[in-house]
């Protein structure tokens, strides 16, 4: 069905995300996983806490699109750090990748950057 979105994975536990999402290829988005490793997992773990990862598949006439949203809370910045990505699930081409930070109190986007 055109434009139907299906949640493939919703991780809220870091160990499950690390095992099923990353090691067992549940996220299945190498470029986004590399950005996660370079940008987020290299940060101080004392103030950075995993919140969730949602992996969805959207069916379109030009191919299935995998979307991934990974959210960490950064207590130093008092913000949620959100990593987004979309890729063509059939040919593996990354379509979009970005990172932003949302203030926990005001809910304003305080930082935004395209990674592609």
Short mmCIF file of C-alpha atoms in Angstrom, two decimals:
data_model
loop_
_atom_site.label_atom_id
_atom_site.label_comp_id
_atom_site.label_asym_id
_atom_site.label_seq_id
_atom_site.Cartn_x
_atom_site.Cartn_y
_atom_site.Cartn_z
CA UNK A 1 0.00 0.00 0.00
CA UNK A 2 1.39 3.40 -1.03
CA UNK A 3 2.77 5.56 1.81
CA UNK A 4 1.92 3.04 4.50
CA UNK A 5 4.33 3.30 7.45
CA UNK A 6 5.18 0.29 9.53
CA UNK A 7 7.23 0.37 12.75
CA UNK A 8 9.90 -2.32 12.43
CA UNK A 9 11.65 -1.69 15.76
CA UNK A 10 11.09 0.58 18.74
CA UNK A 11 13.95 0.33 21.20
CA UNK A 12 13.74 2.03 24.59
CA UNK A 13 16.38 -0.05 26.38
CA UNK A 14 20.00 0.74 25.50
CA UNK A 15 21.22 -2.85 25.80
CA UNK A 16 18.49 -4.08 23.46
CA UNK A 17 19.26 -1.22 21.04
CA UNK A 18 22.97 -2.02 21.15
CA UNK A 19 22.43 -5.77 20.64
CA UNK A 20 19.41 -5.97 18.34
CA UNK A 21 19.65 -2.55 16.69
CA UNK A 22 23.36 -2.21 16.08
CA UNK A 23 25.10 -5.58 16.39
CA UNK A 24 22.29 -7.64 14.80
CA UNK A 25 21.55 -5.03 12.09
CA UNK A 26 18.05 -4.04 13.27
CA UNK A 27 18.76 -0.41 12.35
CA UNK A 28 20.33 -1.50 9.04
CA UNK A 29 21.58 1.98 8.11
CA UNK A 30 25.42 1.93 8.07
CA UNK A 31 25.90 5.65 7.36
CA UNK A 32 23.63 6.68 10.24
CA UNK A 33 25.26 4.14 12.54
CA UNK A 34 28.66 5.64 11.69
CA UNK A 35 27.36 9.13 12.54
CA UNK A 36 25.97 7.75 15.79
CA UNK A 37 29.37 6.31 16.62
CA UNK A 38 31.30 9.43 15.59
CA UNK A 39 28.97 12.09 16.98
CA UNK A 40 27.05 10.68 19.94
CA UNK A 41 28.74 7.57 21.29
CA UNK A 42 32.07 9.40 21.45
CA UNK A 43 30.59 11.88 23.98
CA UNK A 44 30.83 11.68 27.77
CA UNK A 45 28.56 8.84 28.87
CA UNK A 46 28.10 10.34 32.33
CA UNK A 47 25.68 12.95 31.00
CA UNK A 48 24.35 11.26 27.85
CA UNK A 49 21.43 8.84 28.17
CA UNK A 50 19.73 6.74 25.50
CA UNK A 51 15.98 7.41 25.23
CA UNK A 52 14.73 5.60 22.13
CA UNK A 53 15.26 4.44 18.58
CA UNK A 54 12.40 4.04 16.12
CA UNK A 55 12.93 2.23 12.82
CA UNK A 56 10.09 2.49 10.30
CA UNK A 57 9.50 1.32 6.76
CA UNK A 58 7.41 3.47 4.43
CA UNK A 59 6.13 1.81 1.28
CA UNK A 60 6.22 4.02 -1.81
CA UNK A 61 5.80 3.34 -5.51
CA UNK A 62 9.49 4.13 -6.10
CA UNK A 63 10.69 1.73 -3.38
CA UNK A 64 10.54 1.21 0.36
CA UNK A 65 12.06 3.96 2.50
CA UNK A 66 13.63 3.08 5.87
CA UNK A 67 13.52 5.91 8.40
CA UNK A 68 15.42 5.88 11.67
CA UNK A 69 15.20 8.28 14.61
CA UNK A 70 17.63 7.87 17.52
CA UNK A 71 17.22 10.05 20.61
CA UNK A 72 19.64 10.66 23.47
CA UNK A 73 19.23 13.05 26.38
CA UNK A 74 22.26 15.25 27.08
CA UNK A 75 22.14 16.57 30.63
CA UNK A 76 25.08 18.92 30.01
CA UNK A 77 23.13 20.72 27.29
CA UNK A 78 19.72 20.13 28.91
CA UNK A 79 18.60 18.89 25.49
CA UNK A 80 17.50 15.88 23.52
CA UNK A 81 19.96 15.02 20.77
CA UNK A 82 18.06 13.53 17.82
CA UNK A 83 19.68 11.74 14.92
CA UNK A 84 17.46 11.21 11.86
CA UNK A 85 17.97 9.31 8.65
CA UNK A 86 16.12 7.99 5.61
CA UNK A 87 17.41 5.55 3.02
CA UNK A 88 16.09 3.57 0.09
CA UNK A 89 15.71 0.09 1.53
CA UNK A 90 16.14 -1.64 -1.81
CA UNK A 91 19.34 -0.04 -3.12
CA UNK A 92 20.74 1.16 0.23
CA UNK A 93 21.11 4.79 -0.89
CA UNK A 94 21.01 7.32 1.96
CA UNK A 95 18.45 10.03 1.17
CA UNK A 96 18.66 12.21 4.27
CA UNK A 97 20.61 12.36 7.52
CA UNK A 98 20.51 15.10 10.14
CA UNK A 99 21.12 15.80 13.80
CA UNK A 100 19.45 18.36 16.03
CA UNK A 101 19.20 19.34 19.67
CA UNK A 102 15.92 20.25 21.34
CA UNK A 103 15.91 22.11 24.65
CA UNK A 104 14.11 19.99 27.28
CA UNK A 105 12.45 22.99 28.92
CA UNK A 106 11.44 25.21 26.01
CA UNK A 107 11.22 22.42 23.39
CA UNK A 108 12.96 24.77 20.93
CA UNK A 109 15.42 23.44 18.39
CA UNK A 110 18.74 24.94 19.53
CA UNK A 111 20.98 23.19 17.01
CA UNK A 112 20.35 21.63 13.63
CA UNK A 113 22.71 20.20 11.04
CA UNK A 114 22.32 18.19 7.85
CA UNK A 115 24.76 15.30 7.68
CA UNK A 116 24.37 14.59 3.97
#
